[in-house]
Amino acid sequence: MMAWLTAAEIVEARLPGLPGDKGALSRLVARDGWRDSPFAREGERGWEYHAKLLPAEAQAALAVRSAKAAMPGLQVVAAERSDSAWALFEALPEKTKSEARVRLSVLDQVGQLKAGGMKAGDAVALVARRAEVSPSTLWGWCKLVDVVPRAHWLAALAPRHKGRTATVECDPRAWDFLVADYLRAEQPSFNACLRRMMEAAAEHGWAPIPASKTLQRRLEKTIPAAVRTLARNGREAAARLYPHQSRDRSGFAAMEAVNADGHMFDVFCRFEDGTIGRPTMVGVQDLASGLILGWRVGETENWTAVRLAFADVVTRFGIPQQCWLDNGRAFASKWLTGGMKTRYRFTVRDDEPSGILTELGIKVHWTTPYHGQAKPIERAWRDLCEEIARHPECAGAYTGNNIDAKPENYGSRAIPIDQFRALVHREIVRHNARPGRTGGVCNGRSFAQTFADSYAGGLGATHASQPRMVPGQFRALCRGFCRSHHPAAARRRRAARSPGAGLCRRRHQGARRFPLQRRRWA
């Protein structure tokens, strides 16, 4: 489009809204004062007038004529650019070409909605939600093909990013200093490590040193997240980065396998001797159904509570084949698991008597210490914490599950232990009978119903050789075990191993006035 025109050129152009002869145009110029305007100038060709002085329709006509005159050249340039775009497109990897095809499909959807009468903004917003991209990204794609013919959209939409091709150098001594300082268990911040490294670099003359952001990105890129977590947070935090292993309990029948654990309630209770403390429950749970089979509540988690809980199970339901326990002092006690070579607690002797679970033929598996996910009964403890510890009967006795969660009425009451045991019994019965269970193999049934169905169908075939024990039989087993663990019996076994032990003892009868402390058996 020509910016400056003479009167002769204006008349020759025959523009709409302007006179067609020179005399009429001169009168228009004088009447409207064109020559007094800053858009008029006198030059070698005489007076020249800028296109802005012309009416709007005349300016539009000039623009159209200028565009038509330049069209052949533009078409040549567009063709050359299209050929270059297609050449680049053919050299791209298949993944990038697929991304370009996805973009083309998205823009075609926008075009179809616009052709149907939808506004451009609404069409872009709707298609962006469908394609799971932001509207600004979609507008950017539209801009890429704004002046490109439809036949060349695919080549124009291909991503052109190449990524970083060069890496800034860093003195290896400075890099090693930074990494060693950052990967410590004290978990120092990156900026603190960077400041110490910069001070060491200035002292020792290490160079070059990249920018802080560059070093931070390089550290995150070159050192895997698992390695950083292991060095800074420890093994347990690194293990949590990996997905857990889901266990399938559908292969078990009722009473084929059980697991047991202890739990201390967040409730203050008054025990029989008048002392106040938090009671502990030992529970045994069936692995197949999730039913809590037996439980005992006492002041502490001890082997007696574990023995009584297992006595309730074996006398009522039968003897399980396998049992999962942790290696706490109560569960790994010799009274229960003596004679097992893989107890991993206390001294294992060849002549020690067999524990109760060993005598019953139960195969014990030891779970990972401090790893609650290894025992499914931990999930039941979470439910019972809510149903029992926060029950209305425990109002004023609830302690909170940590020191920061103490209720406002903390320590205002202690519930009698007999009342608390009755509450535990009722809530466990409700826990077992609650319908709508979806975990494991329940399929909407309660734990009790799931156990009953499996127990009726599988106990006869699976446990025919292991009938239930009567209470008297279990008591006889416990008495026999206690006699074999009596200190006198232990002294006889030691004397049998060391013939001189008895003589040495007889020579020091006077020492019996000051009896030695008897060894406590776990």
Short mmCIF file of C-alpha atoms in Angstrom, two decimals:
data_model
loop_
_atom_site.label_atom_id
_atom_site.label_comp_id
_atom_site.label_asym_id
_atom_site.label_seq_id
_atom_site.Cartn_x
_atom_site.Cartn_y
_atom_site.Cartn_z
CA MET A 1 0.00 0.00 0.00
CA MET A 2 1.41 3.41 -1.06
CA ALA A 3 1.76 5.80 1.87
CA TRP A 4 2.16 9.12 0.01
CA LEU A 5 0.15 10.05 -3.13
CA THR A 6 0.04 13.09 -5.40
CA ALA A 7 -3.24 14.59 -6.62
CA ALA A 8 -2.67 13.11 -10.07
CA GLU A 9 -2.17 9.62 -8.59
CA ILE A 10 -5.32 9.97 -6.52
CA VAL A 11 -7.40 10.94 -9.56
CA GLU A 12 -5.83 8.15 -11.65
CA ALA A 13 -6.62 5.55 -8.94
CA ARG A 14 -10.37 6.29 -9.16
CA LEU A 15 -10.85 5.64 -5.47
CA PRO A 16 -14.35 5.50 -4.00
CA GLY A 17 -15.45 8.60 -2.09
CA LEU A 18 -13.14 10.93 -4.02
CA PRO A 19 -13.81 13.13 -7.16
CA GLY A 20 -12.67 11.79 -10.52
CA ASP A 21 -11.12 14.97 -11.97
CA LYS A 22 -8.21 17.11 -10.80
CA GLY A 23 -10.18 20.38 -10.46
CA ALA A 24 -12.78 18.84 -8.13
CA LEU A 25 -10.03 17.22 -6.08
CA SER A 26 -8.23 20.62 -5.75
CA ARG A 27 -11.38 22.20 -4.41
CA LEU A 28 -11.78 19.30 -1.89
CA VAL A 29 -8.17 19.78 -0.76
CA ALA A 30 -8.67 23.52 -0.23
CA ARG A 31 -12.04 23.08 1.52
CA ASP A 32 -10.82 20.41 3.97
CA GLY A 33 -7.42 22.04 4.55
CA TRP A 34 -5.32 18.99 3.63
CA ARG A 35 -2.19 21.12 3.11
CA ASP A 36 -2.39 22.45 6.69
CA SER A 37 -2.36 18.86 8.02
CA PRO A 38 0.85 17.17 9.21
CA PHE A 39 -0.02 14.36 6.75
CA ALA A 40 0.72 16.66 3.75
CA ARG A 41 4.14 17.61 2.44
CA GLU A 42 5.69 19.43 -0.52
CA GLY A 43 8.47 17.59 -2.29
CA GLU A 44 10.07 17.02 -5.64
CA ARG A 45 6.83 15.64 -7.08
CA GLY A 46 4.81 18.58 -5.76
CA TRP A 47 2.28 18.31 -2.99
CA GLU A 48 1.90 14.75 -1.59
CA TYR A 49 -0.85 13.56 0.69
CA HIS A 50 -0.70 10.62 3.13
CA ALA A 51 -3.25 7.86 2.78
CA LYS A 52 -4.60 8.69 6.25
CA LEU A 53 -6.18 11.85 4.78
CA LEU A 54 -8.34 9.75 2.45
CA PRO A 55 -11.81 8.53 3.37
CA ALA A 56 -12.08 5.05 4.95
CA GLU A 57 -13.48 3.42 1.79
CA ALA A 58 -10.61 4.86 -0.27
CA GLN A 59 -8.04 3.50 2.22
CA ALA A 60 -9.67 0.04 2.06
CA ALA A 61 -9.58 0.04 -1.74
CA LEU A 62 -5.90 0.97 -1.72
CA ALA A 63 -5.13 -1.86 0.75
CA VAL A 64 -6.90 -4.45 -1.41
CA ARG A 65 -5.08 -3.34 -4.56
CA SER A 66 -1.71 -3.43 -2.78
CA ALA A 67 -2.37 -6.95 -1.47
CA LYS A 68 -3.31 -8.23 -4.91
CA ALA A 69 -0.15 -6.74 -6.36
CA ALA A 70 1.99 -8.50 -3.73
CA MET A 71 0.11 -11.83 -3.89
CA PRO A 72 2.37 -13.59 -6.45
CA GLY A 73 5.45 -12.89 -4.38
CA LEU A 74 3.73 -14.00 -1.19
CA GLN A 75 2.60 -17.22 -2.80
CA VAL A 76 6.15 -17.99 -3.82
CA VAL A 77 7.40 -17.33 -0.28
CA ALA A 78 4.58 -19.44 1.22
CA ALA A 79 5.36 -22.30 -1.13
CA GLU A 80 9.03 -22.18 -0.20
CA ARG A 81 8.16 -22.13 3.51
CA SER A 82 5.75 -25.06 3.08
CA ASP A 83 8.38 -27.13 1.31
CA SER A 84 10.84 -26.38 4.11
CA ALA A 85 8.26 -27.27 6.78
CA TRP A 86 7.48 -30.61 5.14
CA ALA A 87 11.18 -31.39 4.80
CA LEU A 88 11.61 -30.80 8.53
CA PHE A 89 8.49 -32.84 9.26
CA GLU A 90 9.81 -35.86 7.38
CA ALA A 91 13.02 -35.77 9.41
CA LEU A 92 11.19 -35.82 12.76
CA PRO A 93 10.86 -39.04 14.83
CA GLU A 94 7.59 -40.92 14.72
CA LYS A 95 6.65 -39.86 18.26
CA THR A 96 6.81 -36.18 17.27
CA LYS A 97 4.78 -36.83 14.12
CA SER A 98 2.11 -38.56 16.20
CA GLU A 99 1.92 -35.52 18.47
CA ALA A 100 1.42 -33.30 15.40
CA ARG A 101 -1.43 -35.55 14.21
CA VAL A 102 -3.09 -35.26 17.62
CA ARG A 103 -2.87 -31.47 17.43
CA LEU A 104 -4.36 -31.50 13.92
CA SER A 105 -7.27 -33.64 15.11
CA VAL A 106 -7.93 -31.21 17.97
CA LEU A 107 -7.93 -28.18 15.64
CA ASP A 108 -10.31 -29.99 13.26
CA GLN A 109 -12.75 -30.37 16.17
CA VAL A 110 -12.51 -26.64 16.85
CA GLY A 111 -13.19 -25.92 13.16
CA GLN A 112 -16.25 -28.18 13.13
CA LEU A 113 -17.73 -26.45 16.18
CA LYS A 114 -17.11 -23.01 14.66
CA ALA A 115 -18.73 -24.11 11.41
CA GLY A 116 -21.78 -25.15 13.42
CA GLY A 117 -22.20 -21.62 14.76
CA MET A 118 -20.32 -21.82 18.07
CA LYS A 119 -18.13 -18.90 19.05
CA ALA A 120 -14.38 -19.41 18.77
CA GLY A 121 -13.74 -18.96 22.50
CA ASP A 122 -16.43 -21.44 23.49
CA ALA A 123 -15.23 -23.96 20.91
CA VAL A 124 -11.63 -23.71 22.14
CA ALA A 125 -12.68 -24.07 25.79
CA LEU A 126 -14.84 -27.13 25.06
CA VAL A 127 -12.26 -28.93 22.94
CA ALA A 128 -9.48 -28.08 25.43
CA ARG A 129 -11.39 -29.89 28.20
CA ARG A 130 -11.92 -32.91 25.97
CA ALA A 131 -8.27 -33.03 24.90
CA GLU A 132 -7.04 -32.39 28.48
CA VAL A 133 -4.94 -29.37 27.47
CA SER A 134 -5.15 -25.77 28.59
CA PRO A 135 -7.05 -23.24 26.44
CA SER A 136 -3.88 -21.15 26.13
CA THR A 137 -2.07 -24.14 24.62
CA LEU A 138 -4.87 -24.64 22.13
CA TRP A 139 -4.83 -20.96 21.18
CA GLY A 140 -1.09 -21.33 20.58
CA TRP A 141 -1.75 -24.16 18.13
CA CYS A 142 -4.32 -21.99 16.33
CA LYS A 143 -1.73 -19.24 16.00
CA LEU A 144 0.72 -21.66 14.36
CA VAL A 145 -1.69 -22.25 11.45
CA ASP A 146 -3.27 -18.79 11.35
CA VAL A 147 -1.87 -17.91 7.90
CA VAL A 148 -1.06 -21.44 6.74
CA PRO A 149 -3.22 -23.23 4.13
CA ARG A 150 -5.17 -26.19 5.52
CA ALA A 151 -3.14 -28.65 3.43
CA HIS A 152 0.04 -27.71 5.33
CA TRP A 153 -1.34 -27.66 8.88
CA LEU A 154 0.20 -31.01 9.81
CA ALA A 155 3.73 -29.82 9.03
CA ALA A 156 3.15 -26.49 10.78
CA LEU A 157 1.83 -28.16 13.96
CA ALA A 158 4.83 -30.43 14.48
CA PRO A 159 6.72 -29.59 17.72
CA ARG A 160 10.01 -27.86 17.08
CA HIS A 161 11.63 -28.19 20.51
CA LYS A 162 15.01 -29.90 20.48
CA GLY A 163 15.88 -29.82 24.17
CA ARG A 164 19.17 -28.85 25.73
CA THR A 165 22.13 -29.78 23.55
CA ALA A 166 24.98 -28.37 25.68
CA THR A 167 25.97 -28.73 29.33
CA VAL A 168 27.76 -26.06 31.31
CA GLU A 169 31.05 -27.27 32.70
CA CYS A 170 31.60 -27.53 36.45
CA ASP A 171 34.82 -28.17 38.31
CA PRO A 172 34.65 -31.84 39.42
CA ARG A 173 36.11 -30.99 42.84
CA ALA A 174 33.37 -28.45 43.47
CA TRP A 175 30.72 -30.90 42.24
CA ASP A 176 31.98 -33.69 44.52
CA PHE A 177 32.04 -31.27 47.47
CA LEU A 178 28.46 -30.19 46.81
CA VAL A 179 27.09 -33.74 46.36
CA ALA A 180 28.87 -35.12 49.44
CA ASP A 181 27.55 -32.26 51.57
CA TYR A 182 23.99 -32.54 50.25
CA LEU A 183 23.65 -36.34 50.59
CA ARG A 184 23.86 -36.44 54.38
CA ALA A 185 21.42 -37.77 56.95
CA GLU A 186 21.15 -34.31 58.52
CA GLN A 187 19.25 -33.23 55.36
CA PRO A 188 20.91 -29.82 54.83
CA SER A 189 19.20 -27.47 52.40
CA PHE A 190 20.64 -27.08 48.92
CA ASN A 191 21.32 -23.36 49.42
CA ALA A 192 23.35 -24.00 52.57
CA CYS A 193 25.42 -26.65 50.77
CA LEU A 194 25.89 -24.27 47.84
CA ARG A 195 27.19 -21.49 50.08
CA ARG A 196 29.72 -23.81 51.69
CA MET A 197 30.83 -25.03 48.29
CA MET A 198 31.24 -21.48 46.96
CA GLU A 199 33.39 -20.57 49.96
CA ALA A 200 35.56 -23.66 49.42
CA ALA A 201 35.80 -22.88 45.68
CA ALA A 202 36.99 -19.32 46.40
CA GLU A 203 39.57 -20.65 48.86
CA HIS A 204 40.96 -23.40 46.62
CA GLY A 205 40.46 -21.75 43.24
CA TRP A 206 37.89 -24.18 41.81
CA ALA A 207 36.44 -23.02 38.51
CA PRO A 208 34.19 -22.88 36.58
CA ILE A 209 31.12 -22.89 38.84
CA PRO A 210 27.69 -22.81 37.12
CA ALA A 211 24.66 -20.92 38.44
CA SER A 212 22.83 -22.29 41.47
CA LYS A 213 19.71 -23.30 39.50
CA THR A 214 21.90 -25.13 37.00
CA LEU A 215 23.62 -27.07 39.78
CA GLN A 216 20.32 -27.92 41.45
CA ARG A 217 18.80 -29.21 38.19
CA ARG A 218 21.93 -31.23 37.47
CA LEU A 219 21.87 -32.79 40.93
CA GLU A 220 18.21 -33.79 40.54
CA LYS A 221 18.86 -35.16 37.05
CA THR A 222 22.07 -37.10 37.65
CA ILE A 223 21.30 -38.52 41.11
CA PRO A 224 18.15 -40.69 41.16
CA ALA A 225 15.40 -39.81 43.61
CA ALA A 226 15.75 -43.18 45.35
CA VAL A 227 19.45 -42.55 45.99
CA ARG A 228 18.78 -39.06 47.36
CA THR A 229 16.02 -40.37 49.62
CA LEU A 230 18.17 -43.26 50.87
CA ALA A 231 21.08 -40.98 51.74
CA ARG A 232 19.03 -38.19 53.32
CA ASN A 233 15.97 -39.94 54.80
CA GLY A 234 17.07 -43.53 55.39
CA ARG A 235 16.12 -46.99 54.21
CA GLU A 236 12.51 -46.93 55.35
CA ALA A 237 11.77 -43.71 53.46
CA ALA A 238 13.43 -45.13 50.35
CA ALA A 239 11.38 -48.33 50.63
CA ARG A 240 8.18 -46.27 50.67
CA LEU A 241 9.02 -44.95 47.20
CA TYR A 242 8.23 -48.35 45.72
CA PRO A 243 4.70 -49.79 45.48
CA HIS A 244 3.60 -52.17 48.20
CA GLN A 245 3.01 -55.84 47.59
CA SER A 246 -0.63 -56.83 47.94
CA ARG A 247 -1.25 -60.14 49.67
CA ASP A 248 -3.91 -62.55 48.47
CA ARG A 249 -5.64 -64.35 51.34
CA SER A 250 -8.14 -66.18 49.15
CA GLY A 251 -5.91 -69.27 49.18
CA PHE A 252 -6.46 -69.80 52.91
CA ALA A 253 -9.34 -71.64 54.51
CA ALA A 254 -10.79 -70.74 57.89
CA MET A 255 -8.40 -71.62 60.75
CA GLU A 256 -5.65 -72.58 58.32
CA ALA A 257 -3.58 -69.54 59.31
CA VAL A 258 -3.87 -66.87 62.01
CA ASN A 259 -1.94 -63.80 63.07
CA ALA A 260 -1.65 -62.26 66.51
CA ASP A 261 -0.54 -58.96 67.96
CA GLY A 262 -0.91 -56.74 71.00
CA HIS A 263 -2.46 -53.28 71.24
CA MET A 264 -2.40 -50.71 74.04
CA PHE A 265 -5.64 -48.74 74.23
CA ASP A 266 -5.66 -44.96 74.55
CA VAL A 267 -7.86 -45.19 77.65
CA PHE A 268 -7.13 -44.80 81.36
CA CYS A 269 -8.42 -47.78 83.37
CA ARG A 270 -8.46 -48.55 87.08
CA PHE A 271 -7.10 -52.06 87.65
CA GLU A 272 -8.00 -54.47 90.43
CA ASP A 273 -5.19 -53.26 92.71
CA GLY A 274 -6.29 -49.63 92.37
CA THR A 275 -3.53 -48.53 90.02
CA ILE A 276 -4.41 -46.51 86.93
CA GLY A 277 -2.90 -47.20 83.52
CA ARG A 278 -3.60 -47.99 79.90
CA PRO A 279 -4.74 -51.59 79.31
CA THR A 280 -3.26 -53.82 76.64
CA MET A 281 -5.14 -56.38 74.59
CA VAL A 282 -3.69 -59.44 72.89
CA GLY A 283 -5.76 -60.62 69.94
CA VAL A 284 -5.68 -63.54 67.51
CA GLN A 285 -7.23 -63.05 64.06
CA ASP A 286 -8.10 -65.53 61.33
CA LEU A 287 -6.25 -64.65 58.12
CA ALA A 288 -8.82 -66.02 55.69
CA SER A 289 -11.86 -64.14 56.98
CA GLY A 290 -10.50 -61.37 59.23
CA LEU A 291 -12.51 -62.65 62.22
CA ILE A 292 -11.01 -61.92 65.64
CA LEU A 293 -10.97 -65.39 67.23
CA GLY A 294 -9.70 -64.74 70.72
CA TRP A 295 -8.52 -61.89 72.92
CA ARG A 296 -7.42 -61.09 76.46
CA VAL A 297 -7.13 -57.68 78.18
CA GLY A 298 -4.59 -57.00 80.91
CA GLU A 299 -2.15 -54.46 82.30
CA THR A 300 0.71 -55.38 79.96
CA GLU A 301 1.50 -57.48 76.93
CA ASN A 302 2.92 -60.68 78.43
CA TRP A 303 3.19 -64.32 77.57
CA THR A 304 0.33 -65.25 79.92
CA ALA A 305 -2.12 -63.10 77.97
CA VAL A 306 -0.84 -64.57 74.71
CA ARG A 307 -1.20 -68.11 76.09
CA LEU A 308 -4.76 -67.52 77.25
CA ALA A 309 -5.74 -65.91 73.94
CA PHE A 310 -4.42 -68.92 72.03
CA ALA A 311 -6.13 -71.24 74.53
CA ASP A 312 -9.46 -69.62 73.69
CA VAL A 313 -8.79 -70.18 69.98
CA VAL A 314 -7.62 -73.81 70.04
CA THR A 315 -10.33 -74.95 72.46
CA ARG A 316 -13.14 -73.27 70.54
CA PHE A 317 -12.14 -73.45 66.87
CA GLY A 318 -9.23 -75.90 66.59
CA ILE A 319 -5.50 -75.78 66.02
CA PRO A 320 -4.29 -73.59 63.13
CA GLN A 321 -1.55 -74.81 60.86
CA GLN A 322 0.36 -71.54 60.59
CA CYS A 323 0.70 -68.38 62.65
CA TRP A 324 2.25 -64.98 61.93
CA LEU A 325 3.77 -63.24 64.97
CA ASP A 326 6.21 -60.42 65.65
CA ASN A 327 9.30 -61.19 67.68
CA GLY A 328 8.28 -59.23 70.76
CA ARG A 329 9.23 -60.63 74.15
CA ALA A 330 5.69 -61.84 74.81
CA PHE A 331 5.20 -63.67 71.50
CA ALA A 332 8.76 -64.96 71.10
CA SER A 333 8.81 -66.23 74.67
CA LYS A 334 10.21 -69.70 75.22
CA TRP A 335 6.99 -70.62 76.99
CA LEU A 336 5.28 -70.29 73.60
CA THR A 337 7.90 -70.89 70.91
CA GLY A 338 10.66 -72.77 72.72
CA GLY A 339 12.44 -75.30 70.51
CA MET A 340 12.02 -73.29 67.32
CA LYS A 341 15.36 -72.73 65.62
CA THR A 342 14.31 -69.49 63.93
CA ARG A 343 13.00 -67.56 66.93
CA TYR A 344 15.67 -64.79 66.65
CA ARG A 345 15.21 -63.81 70.30
CA PHE A 346 16.73 -65.16 73.50
CA THR A 347 19.32 -67.92 73.52
CA VAL A 348 18.34 -71.00 71.51
CA ARG A 349 19.56 -74.18 73.26
CA ASP A 350 19.40 -77.70 71.93
CA ASP A 351 18.00 -79.07 75.20
CA GLU A 352 15.38 -76.40 75.90
CA PRO A 353 11.82 -77.66 76.24
CA SER A 354 9.39 -77.14 73.41
CA GLY A 355 6.99 -74.24 73.74
CA ILE A 356 3.22 -74.55 73.69
CA LEU A 357 2.86 -73.52 70.03
CA THR A 358 5.72 -75.85 69.10
CA GLU A 359 4.03 -78.76 70.88
CA LEU A 360 0.77 -78.00 69.07
CA GLY A 361 2.58 -78.28 65.71
CA ILE A 362 1.86 -74.69 64.65
CA LYS A 363 4.36 -73.32 62.15
CA VAL A 364 5.30 -69.80 63.28
CA HIS A 365 6.34 -67.07 60.83
CA TRP A 366 8.09 -63.99 62.22
CA THR A 367 7.08 -60.68 60.67
CA THR A 368 9.32 -57.71 59.99
CA PRO A 369 9.94 -55.68 63.16
CA TYR A 370 8.36 -52.21 63.29
CA HIS A 371 6.42 -52.93 60.12
CA GLY A 372 2.71 -52.89 60.88
CA GLN A 373 1.69 -53.69 57.30
CA ALA A 374 3.05 -57.21 57.77
CA LYS A 375 0.16 -58.14 60.11
CA PRO A 376 -3.44 -57.73 58.88
CA ILE A 377 -4.67 -57.48 62.47
CA GLU A 378 -3.23 -53.95 62.58
CA ARG A 379 -6.13 -52.89 60.35
CA ALA A 380 -8.57 -54.25 62.95
CA TRP A 381 -6.79 -52.26 65.67
CA ARG A 382 -7.54 -49.06 63.76
CA ASP A 383 -11.28 -49.82 63.78
CA LEU A 384 -11.27 -50.81 67.44
CA CYS A 385 -9.42 -47.63 68.40
CA GLU A 386 -12.36 -45.67 67.07
CA GLU A 387 -15.12 -47.96 68.35
CA ILE A 388 -13.70 -48.62 71.83
CA ALA A 389 -11.34 -45.86 72.87
CA ARG A 390 -13.75 -43.10 71.77
CA HIS A 391 -16.88 -44.89 72.99
CA PRO A 392 -19.25 -42.86 75.23
CA GLU A 393 -18.48 -45.20 78.14
CA CYS A 394 -14.85 -44.04 77.92
CA ALA A 395 -15.73 -40.33 78.11
CA GLY A 396 -13.15 -38.59 80.29
CA ALA A 397 -10.82 -41.59 80.18
CA TYR A 398 -9.67 -41.16 76.57
CA THR A 399 -6.02 -40.07 76.41
CA GLY A 400 -5.61 -39.22 72.74
CA ASN A 401 -3.35 -41.14 70.36
CA ASN A 402 -0.34 -38.83 70.91
CA ILE A 403 0.76 -36.05 73.22
CA ASP A 404 -0.54 -33.39 70.84
CA ALA A 405 -4.05 -34.90 70.63
CA LYS A 406 -5.10 -34.85 74.25
CA PRO A 407 -8.81 -34.05 74.70
CA GLU A 408 -9.98 -31.16 76.82
CA ASN A 409 -11.16 -33.54 79.59
CA TYR A 410 -7.87 -35.48 79.66
CA GLY A 411 -7.34 -37.43 82.88
CA SER A 412 -10.69 -36.55 84.40
CA ARG A 413 -11.79 -40.17 84.78
CA ALA A 414 -10.55 -43.77 84.80
CA ILE A 415 -12.93 -46.52 83.73
CA PRO A 416 -12.97 -49.69 85.88
CA ILE A 417 -11.15 -52.55 84.18
CA ASP A 418 -14.12 -54.95 84.47
CA GLN A 419 -16.37 -52.44 82.74
CA PHE A 420 -13.74 -51.91 80.07
CA ARG A 421 -13.38 -55.65 79.44
CA ALA A 422 -17.15 -55.93 78.99
CA LEU A 423 -17.04 -53.03 76.52
CA VAL A 424 -14.22 -54.70 74.57
CA HIS A 425 -16.20 -57.93 74.38
CA ARG A 426 -19.31 -56.19 73.04
CA GLU A 427 -17.44 -54.13 70.48
CA ILE A 428 -15.43 -57.07 69.14
CA VAL A 429 -18.64 -59.06 68.70
CA ARG A 430 -20.10 -56.08 66.80
CA HIS A 431 -16.88 -55.77 64.80
CA ASN A 432 -17.06 -59.40 63.73
CA ALA A 433 -20.78 -59.27 62.91
CA ARG A 434 -20.83 -56.00 60.97
CA PRO A 435 -22.04 -56.67 57.38
CA GLY A 436 -20.86 -54.98 54.21
CA ARG A 437 -17.19 -55.97 54.44
CA THR A 438 -15.46 -55.60 51.06
CA GLY A 439 -11.89 -56.63 51.86
CA GLY A 440 -10.38 -60.03 51.19
CA VAL A 441 -12.98 -62.64 50.29
CA CYS A 442 -15.90 -61.18 52.28
CA ASN A 443 -17.83 -59.85 49.23
CA GLY A 444 -20.27 -57.88 51.37
CA ARG A 445 -20.56 -60.44 54.15
CA SER A 446 -19.46 -59.93 57.74
CA PHE A 447 -16.26 -61.41 59.10
CA ALA A 448 -18.29 -63.85 61.16
CA GLN A 449 -20.37 -65.03 58.19
CA THR A 450 -17.29 -65.36 55.98
CA PHE A 451 -15.57 -67.42 58.66
CA ALA A 452 -18.65 -69.60 59.23
CA ASP A 453 -19.02 -70.39 55.51
CA SER A 454 -15.36 -71.32 55.14
CA TYR A 455 -15.20 -73.13 58.48
CA ALA A 456 -18.19 -75.35 57.68
CA GLY A 457 -16.90 -76.19 54.22
CA GLY A 458 -13.19 -76.53 54.83
CA LEU A 459 -12.52 -77.54 58.44
CA GLY A 460 -13.48 -81.17 58.01
CA ALA A 461 -11.19 -81.65 55.01
CA THR A 462 -8.33 -79.44 56.16
CA HIS A 463 -8.15 -80.10 59.89
CA ALA A 464 -9.57 -83.60 60.26
CA SER A 465 -6.28 -84.78 61.76
CA GLN A 466 -6.19 -81.89 64.26
CA PRO A 467 -9.36 -81.88 66.37
CA ARG A 468 -10.11 -79.14 68.83
CA MET A 469 -8.41 -79.30 72.18
CA VAL A 470 -10.52 -79.48 75.32
CA PRO A 471 -9.66 -76.97 78.08
CA GLY A 472 -8.30 -79.66 80.34
CA GLN A 473 -5.92 -80.90 77.64
CA PHE A 474 -4.55 -77.39 77.11
CA ARG A 475 -4.09 -76.89 80.85
CA ALA A 476 -2.23 -80.19 81.13
CA LEU A 477 0.06 -79.09 78.31
CA CYS A 478 0.76 -75.79 80.08
CA ARG A 479 1.46 -77.55 83.41
CA GLY A 480 3.88 -79.95 81.76
CA PHE A 481 5.65 -77.07 80.11
CA CYS A 482 5.88 -75.13 83.36
CA ARG A 483 7.41 -78.15 85.17
CA SER A 484 10.02 -78.51 82.43
CA HIS A 485 10.88 -74.80 82.78
CA HIS A 486 11.15 -74.88 86.59
CA PRO A 487 14.56 -73.62 87.81
CA ALA A 488 15.28 -76.98 89.46
CA ALA A 489 14.78 -78.76 86.16
CA ALA A 490 17.06 -76.23 84.48
CA ARG A 491 19.77 -76.89 87.10
CA ARG A 492 19.50 -80.63 86.51
CA ARG A 493 19.95 -80.12 82.78
CA ARG A 494 23.00 -77.92 83.33
CA ALA A 495 24.45 -80.48 85.77
CA ALA A 496 24.01 -83.17 83.16
CA ARG A 497 25.98 -81.08 80.68
CA SER A 498 28.74 -80.23 83.27
CA PRO A 499 29.42 -83.10 85.72
CA GLY A 500 31.47 -80.83 88.01
CA ALA A 501 28.63 -78.39 88.54
CA GLY A 502 26.96 -80.45 91.31
CA LEU A 503 30.21 -80.89 93.26
CA CYS A 504 30.94 -77.21 93.06
CA ARG A 505 27.48 -76.45 94.38
CA ARG A 506 27.86 -78.81 97.38
CA ARG A 507 31.14 -77.18 98.35
CA HIS A 508 29.41 -73.84 98.75
CA GLN A 509 26.38 -74.73 100.82
CA GLY A 510 27.09 -71.72 103.01
CA ALA A 511 26.29 -69.45 100.16
CA ARG A 512 22.65 -70.56 100.32
CA ARG A 513 22.08 -68.07 103.09
CA PHE A 514 22.38 -65.45 100.38
CA PRO A 515 20.23 -66.94 97.62
CA LEU A 516 21.08 -65.97 94.09
CA GLN A 517 18.51 -64.16 92.01
CA ARG A 518 16.64 -66.68 89.95
CA ARG A 519 16.74 -66.28 86.25
CA ARG A 520 13.62 -64.80 84.73
CA TRP A 521 12.30 -66.81 81.85
CA ALA A 522 10.52 -64.79 79.20
#
